[in-house]
XYZ file of N, CA and C in Angstrom:
432
model
N 4.799 -11.188 2.176
C 5.087 -10.069 3.232
C 4.778 -10.239 4.379
N 5.951 -9.975 5.133
C 5.602 -9.977 6.562
C 6.058 -8.845 7.390
N 5.497 -8.461 8.399
C 5.429 -7.152 9.242
C 5.980 -7.647 10.665
N 6.808 -7.306 11.193
C 6.992 -7.705 12.711
C 7.447 -6.663 13.224
N 7.413 -6.305 14.713
C 7.742 -5.351 15.643
C 8.642 -5.933 16.767
N 9.599 -5.083 17.065
C 10.624 -5.433 18.054
C 10.015 -5.520 19.346
N 8.940 -5.065 19.613
C 8.164 -4.814 20.935
C 6.722 -5.457 20.898
N 6.139 -5.892 22.037
C 4.782 -6.353 22.132
C 4.026 -5.112 21.546
N 2.879 -5.803 20.671
C 2.138 -4.772 20.141
C 0.819 -5.069 21.051
N 0.431 -6.302 21.036
C -0.668 -6.427 22.033
C -0.663 -7.803 22.489
N -1.684 -8.465 23.053
C -1.533 -9.759 23.525
C -1.360 -10.748 22.564
N -2.019 -10.539 21.315
C -1.937 -11.564 20.360
C -0.911 -11.380 19.336
N -0.073 -10.336 19.818
C 1.270 -9.970 18.722
C 2.300 -9.514 19.657
N 3.035 -10.461 20.092
C 4.093 -10.414 21.061
C 5.059 -9.851 20.027
N 6.528 -9.350 20.578
C 7.753 -8.883 19.803
C 7.838 -10.218 18.711
N 8.060 -9.906 17.480
C 8.406 -11.113 16.673
C 7.552 -11.660 16.020
N 6.222 -11.565 16.377
C 5.005 -12.052 15.869
C 4.437 -11.409 14.549
N 4.162 -12.075 13.578
C 3.630 -11.258 12.484
C 2.330 -10.321 12.582
N 2.544 -9.146 12.086
C 1.414 -8.307 12.363
C 0.341 -7.966 11.019
N 0.631 -8.969 10.017
C 0.044 -8.829 8.866
C -1.660 -8.921 9.045
N -2.006 -9.452 10.045
C -3.590 -9.351 10.242
C -3.939 -8.257 10.572
N -3.266 -7.225 11.058
C -3.770 -5.876 11.725
C -2.899 -4.829 10.672
N -2.586 -4.945 9.656
C -1.947 -3.869 8.872
C -2.872 -4.020 7.406
N -3.120 -2.952 6.731
C -3.639 -2.855 5.559
C -2.649 -2.276 4.819
N -2.717 -2.812 3.447
C -1.643 -2.675 2.310
C -2.519 -1.834 1.090
N -2.360 -0.725 0.883
C -2.830 0.199 -0.138
C -1.789 0.299 -1.432
N -2.238 0.157 -2.425
C -1.505 0.668 -3.690
C -2.351 0.749 -4.741
N -1.640 1.465 -5.872
C -2.662 1.783 -7.146
C -1.699 0.936 -8.232
N -2.534 0.322 -9.123
C -1.939 -0.337 -10.222
C -2.655 -0.209 -11.521
N -2.133 -0.262 -12.701
C -2.736 -0.307 -13.940
C -3.181 -1.520 -14.177
N -2.722 -2.623 -13.610
C -3.019 -4.059 -14.009
C -4.461 -4.403 -14.409
N -5.128 -4.088 -13.613
C -6.677 -4.207 -13.654
C -7.107 -3.696 -14.985
N -6.643 -2.327 -15.197
C -6.928 -1.616 -16.340
C -6.695 -2.328 -17.394
N -5.516 -2.764 -17.466
C -4.944 -3.600 -18.763
C -5.953 -4.969 -19.078
N -6.020 -5.497 -17.869
C -6.676 -6.856 -17.932
C -8.277 -6.778 -18.263
N -8.854 -5.514 -18.045
C -10.223 -5.387 -18.495
C -10.424 -4.615 -19.819
N -9.250 -4.922 -20.743
C -9.270 -4.208 -21.997
C -9.425 -2.724 -22.093
N -8.791 -2.046 -20.876
C -8.783 -0.739 -20.729
C -10.034 0.086 -20.660
N -10.682 -0.673 -19.380
C -11.758 -0.031 -18.928
C -11.366 0.690 -17.544
N -11.834 2.272 -17.769
C -11.460 3.113 -16.648
C -12.368 2.556 -15.420
N -11.617 2.711 -14.187
C -12.010 2.541 -12.906
C -12.918 3.777 -12.487
N -14.290 3.684 -11.730
C -14.937 4.194 -11.473
C -14.842 4.978 -10.136
N -13.683 5.689 -10.071
C -13.288 6.199 -8.453
C -14.531 7.038 -7.776
N -15.603 7.684 -8.435
C -16.633 8.234 -7.913
C -17.166 7.544 -7.208
N -17.484 6.208 -7.722
C -18.382 5.411 -6.834
C -17.662 4.524 -5.876
N -16.494 4.533 -5.824
C -15.680 3.673 -4.855
C -15.863 4.249 -3.590
N -16.010 3.144 -2.679
C -16.437 3.420 -1.231
C -15.376 3.970 -0.406
N -14.084 3.517 -0.672
C -12.782 3.894 -0.212
C -12.033 5.119 -0.972
N -12.671 5.671 -1.696
C -12.211 7.183 -2.363
C -11.346 7.724 -1.603
N -11.989 8.270 -0.611
C -11.379 9.192 0.258
C -10.217 8.582 1.021
N -10.071 7.628 1.378
C -8.856 6.921 1.942
C -7.964 6.904 1.001
N -8.055 6.573 -0.285
C -6.904 6.714 -1.283
C -6.400 8.033 -1.647
N -7.471 9.183 -1.791
C -7.162 10.281 -1.870
C -6.398 10.963 -0.717
N -6.416 10.703 0.526
C -5.563 10.989 1.671
C -4.210 10.453 1.562
N -4.089 9.181 1.159
C -2.781 8.235 1.300
C -1.948 8.611 0.121
N -2.787 8.893 -1.201
C -1.957 9.426 -2.204
C -2.196 10.542 -2.831
N -2.290 11.683 -2.197
C -2.793 13.038 -2.672
C -2.325 13.393 -4.000
N -0.714 13.308 -4.283
C -0.322 13.747 -5.474
C -1.109 13.061 -6.647
N -1.436 11.843 -6.406
C -1.903 11.026 -7.583
C -3.305 11.644 -8.021
N -4.119 12.069 -7.125
C -5.313 12.700 -7.357
C -5.337 14.039 -7.554
N -4.489 14.788 -7.439
C -4.484 16.359 -7.854
C -3.563 16.589 -9.068
N -2.658 15.865 -9.531
C -1.521 16.208 -10.518
C -1.763 14.971 -11.505
N -2.162 15.480 -12.976
C -2.150 14.555 -14.018
C -0.821 14.013 -14.398
N 0.109 14.541 -13.897
C 1.545 13.987 -14.392
C 1.497 12.335 -13.715
N 0.847 11.940 -12.796
C 0.796 10.693 -12.475
C -0.250 9.816 -13.095
N -0.954 10.206 -13.805
C -1.880 9.469 -14.558
C -1.381 8.564 -16.093
N -1.658 7.673 -16.310
C -1.849 7.322 -17.649
C -2.776 7.944 -18.767
N -2.310 7.725 -19.963
C -2.819 8.583 -20.786
C -4.044 8.795 -20.605
N -5.226 8.066 -19.986
C -6.842 8.252 -20.147
C -7.055 8.699 -18.636
N -6.287 9.204 -17.788
C -6.492 9.877 -16.637
C -6.502 8.845 -15.398
N -7.138 9.249 -14.387
C -7.099 8.672 -13.249
C -7.869 7.126 -13.405
N -8.817 7.253 -14.122
C -9.419 5.838 -14.343
C -8.584 4.780 -14.824
N -7.395 4.859 -15.127
C -6.494 4.041 -15.776
C -5.716 3.399 -14.363
N -5.735 3.946 -13.432
C -5.181 3.212 -12.169
C -6.411 2.705 -11.275
N -6.150 1.249 -10.794
C -7.075 0.647 -9.893
C -6.545 0.592 -8.569
N -7.481 0.599 -7.632
C -6.973 0.431 -6.176
C -6.587 -0.946 -5.693
N -5.736 -1.114 -4.945
C -5.572 -2.347 -4.141
C -5.694 -2.220 -2.585
N -6.505 -2.618 -2.051
C -6.709 -2.591 -0.329
C -7.052 -3.638 -0.059
N -6.067 -4.173 0.976
C -6.222 -5.694 1.492
C -5.467 -5.737 2.770
N -5.819 -6.874 3.466
C -4.737 -6.999 4.685
C -3.571 -7.595 3.972
N -2.485 -7.349 4.772
C -1.349 -7.881 4.376
C -1.205 -9.460 4.434
N -1.986 -9.980 5.371
C -2.288 -11.239 5.434
C -2.696 -12.045 4.194
N -3.539 -11.182 3.446
C -4.360 -11.618 2.236
C -3.836 -11.229 1.070
N -2.647 -10.516 1.033
C -1.790 -10.190 -0.213
C -1.676 -11.281 -1.190
N -2.003 -11.027 -2.469
C -1.686 -12.153 -3.280
C -0.718 -11.605 -4.321
N -0.041 -12.590 -5.207
C 0.924 -12.171 -6.075
C 0.090 -11.165 -7.326
N -0.760 -11.139 -7.432
C -1.574 -10.231 -8.218
C -1.540 -9.038 -7.671
N -1.947 -8.820 -6.441
C -2.050 -7.354 -5.767
C -0.713 -6.747 -5.833
N 0.606 -7.588 -5.916
C 1.799 -6.842 -5.851
C 2.547 -6.840 -7.513
N 1.672 -7.060 -8.541
C 2.217 -6.936 -9.749
C 1.828 -5.804 -10.644
N 2.871 -5.255 -11.146
C 2.812 -3.928 -12.044
C 2.382 -2.742 -10.951
N 2.879 -2.581 -9.890
C 2.815 -1.496 -8.988
C 3.447 -0.170 -9.531
N 3.122 0.860 -9.231
C 3.565 2.121 -9.656
C 2.861 2.469 -10.788
N 3.109 3.729 -11.284
C 2.782 4.419 -12.707
C 3.461 4.573 -13.647
N 4.357 3.617 -13.736
C 5.410 4.072 -14.912
C 6.088 5.251 -15.036
N 6.826 5.777 -13.839
C 7.112 6.887 -13.848
C 9.050 6.736 -13.549
N 9.343 5.833 -13.996
C 10.628 5.347 -14.077
C 11.659 6.309 -14.916
N 12.594 6.923 -14.307
C 13.237 7.946 -15.036
C 12.911 9.331 -15.254
N 11.559 9.715 -14.472
C 11.238 10.978 -14.497
C 12.043 11.801 -13.594
N 11.865 13.080 -13.785
C 12.831 13.995 -13.018
C 12.111 14.608 -11.669
N 11.252 14.195 -11.277
C 10.173 14.400 -10.082
C 10.259 13.171 -9.374
N 10.111 13.418 -8.046
C 10.056 12.389 -7.107
C 8.563 11.921 -7.080
N 8.334 10.431 -7.399
C 7.051 10.038 -7.533
C 6.508 9.646 -5.853
N 5.151 9.619 -5.731
C 4.686 9.192 -4.480
C 4.946 7.870 -3.915
N 4.750 7.238 -2.922
C 4.868 6.327 -2.462
C 4.260 5.081 -3.277
N 4.784 3.902 -3.874
C 4.003 3.099 -4.646
C 2.962 2.124 -3.799
N 3.168 2.239 -2.341
C 2.280 1.573 -1.616
C 2.214 2.447 -0.138
N 1.240 1.882 0.712
C 1.143 2.720 2.116
C 0.558 1.501 2.870
N 1.405 1.164 4.006
C 0.791 -0.122 4.854
C 0.182 0.880 6.353
N -0.982 0.603 6.701
C -1.194 1.147 8.015
C -1.777 0.200 8.750
N -1.653 0.806 10.113
C -1.952 -0.188 11.186
C -3.237 -0.003 11.617
N -4.066 -1.053 11.624
C -5.747 -1.096 12.011
C -5.786 -0.744 13.569
N -4.847 -1.123 14.251
C -5.143 -0.764 15.786
C -3.707 -0.123 16.150
N -3.750 0.582 17.272
C -2.625 1.034 18.093
C -1.893 0.089 19.015
N -0.821 -0.063 19.228
C -0.062 -0.885 20.068
C -0.413 -0.737 21.498
N -0.526 -1.648 22.246
C -0.863 -1.544 23.575
C 0.665 -0.859 24.259
N 1.703 -1.330 23.804
C 2.923 -0.631 24.333
C 3.345 0.448 23.379
N 3.152 1.719 24.014
C 3.336 2.876 23.322
C 4.981 3.098 23.040
N 5.376 3.985 22.493
C 6.819 4.455 22.206
C 7.356 4.022 20.883
N 8.636 3.904 20.728
C 9.241 3.554 19.393
C 9.398 2.313 19.175
N 8.954 1.682 18.087
C 8.641 0.117 17.772
C 9.658 0.310 16.571
N 10.696 -0.734 16.268
C 11.378 -0.942 15.226
C 10.454 -1.974 14.400
N 9.994 -1.297 13.256
C 8.972 -2.365 12.399
C 10.059 -2.883 11.042
N 9.923 -4.201 11.265
C 10.740 -4.990 10.131
C 9.837 -5.411 9.051
N 9.946 -4.917 7.601
C 9.083 -5.249 6.493
C 9.993 -6.267 5.725
N 9.474 -7.483 5.457
C 9.968 -8.371 4.701
C 9.014 -8.943 3.416
N 9.860 -8.471 2.155
C 8.929 -9.066 1.018
C 9.745 -10.529 0.593
N 9.016 -11.371 0.271
C 9.785 -12.726 -0.454
C 9.251 -12.748 -1.595
N 10.162 -12.765 -2.803
C 9.511 -12.810 -4.258
C 9.306 -14.454 -4.546
N 8.904 -14.453 -5.714
C 8.498 -16.158 -6.005
C 9.583 -17.034 -6.032
N 10.944 -16.371 -6.209
C 12.188 -17.260 -6.406
C 12.754 -17.422 -5.013
N 12.261 -16.916 -3.976
C 12.370 -17.141 -2.721
C 13.476 -16.326 -2.049
N 13.812 -15.048 -2.731
C 14.559 -13.988 -2.539
C 13.947 -13.153 -1.345
N 14.459 -12.751 -0.466
C 14.064 -11.845 0.522
C 14.519 -10.499 0.600
N 13.661 -9.426 0.692
C 14.235 -8.079 0.659
C 13.331 -7.387 2.132
N 14.350 -6.943 2.934
C 14.116 -6.576 3.974
C 14.524 -5.231 4.538
N 13.751 -4.410 5.102
C 14.111 -2.953 5.740
C 13.282 -2.646 7.120
N 14.020 -1.779 7.688
C 13.201 -1.400 9.031
C 12.837 -0.099 9.007
N 11.958 0.364 9.664
C 11.711 1.611 9.928
C 11.398 1.788 11.611
N 11.718 2.966 12.080
C 11.329 3.191 13.429
C 9.852 4.030 13.363
N 8.647 3.598 14.177
C 7.758 4.300 14.339
C 7.067 4.505 15.722
N 7.211 6.078 16.212
C 6.907 6.146 17.642
C 5.273 6.260 17.528
N 4.546 5.334 18.425
C 3.257 5.354 18.680
C 3.209 6.102 19.939
N 1.897 7.228 20.244
C 1.986 8.114 21.408
C 0.827 7.633 21.945
């Protein structure tokens, strides 16, 4: 995964340079639940519980987003975009295909710092799969 801005972000991140080292990737996945032979994740003791609850509020308030065993069946992934692994990106989402409601985002990316150059940045996010296929999209973000 690569994230770049069309504007200078700071002295270490001029326009067009990867911002992966200053972006955090958050998602939820049942992968570790399955790999652990269906051991529930203990959200109550997780140090980043409040962050995930804020980023994915629908997940933590509405049981329609849980697998059959509840919130413990989804595990958190929180890592720098630069440190993402193939495993981190495996089995994302909560099995909601075809549902009649709009699911919450399957991932959230945050910036760890604000850019020195304020204003609107066009951020380009590119995913490259294991076959080398690239999937790219842009979003405009205004930093004030």
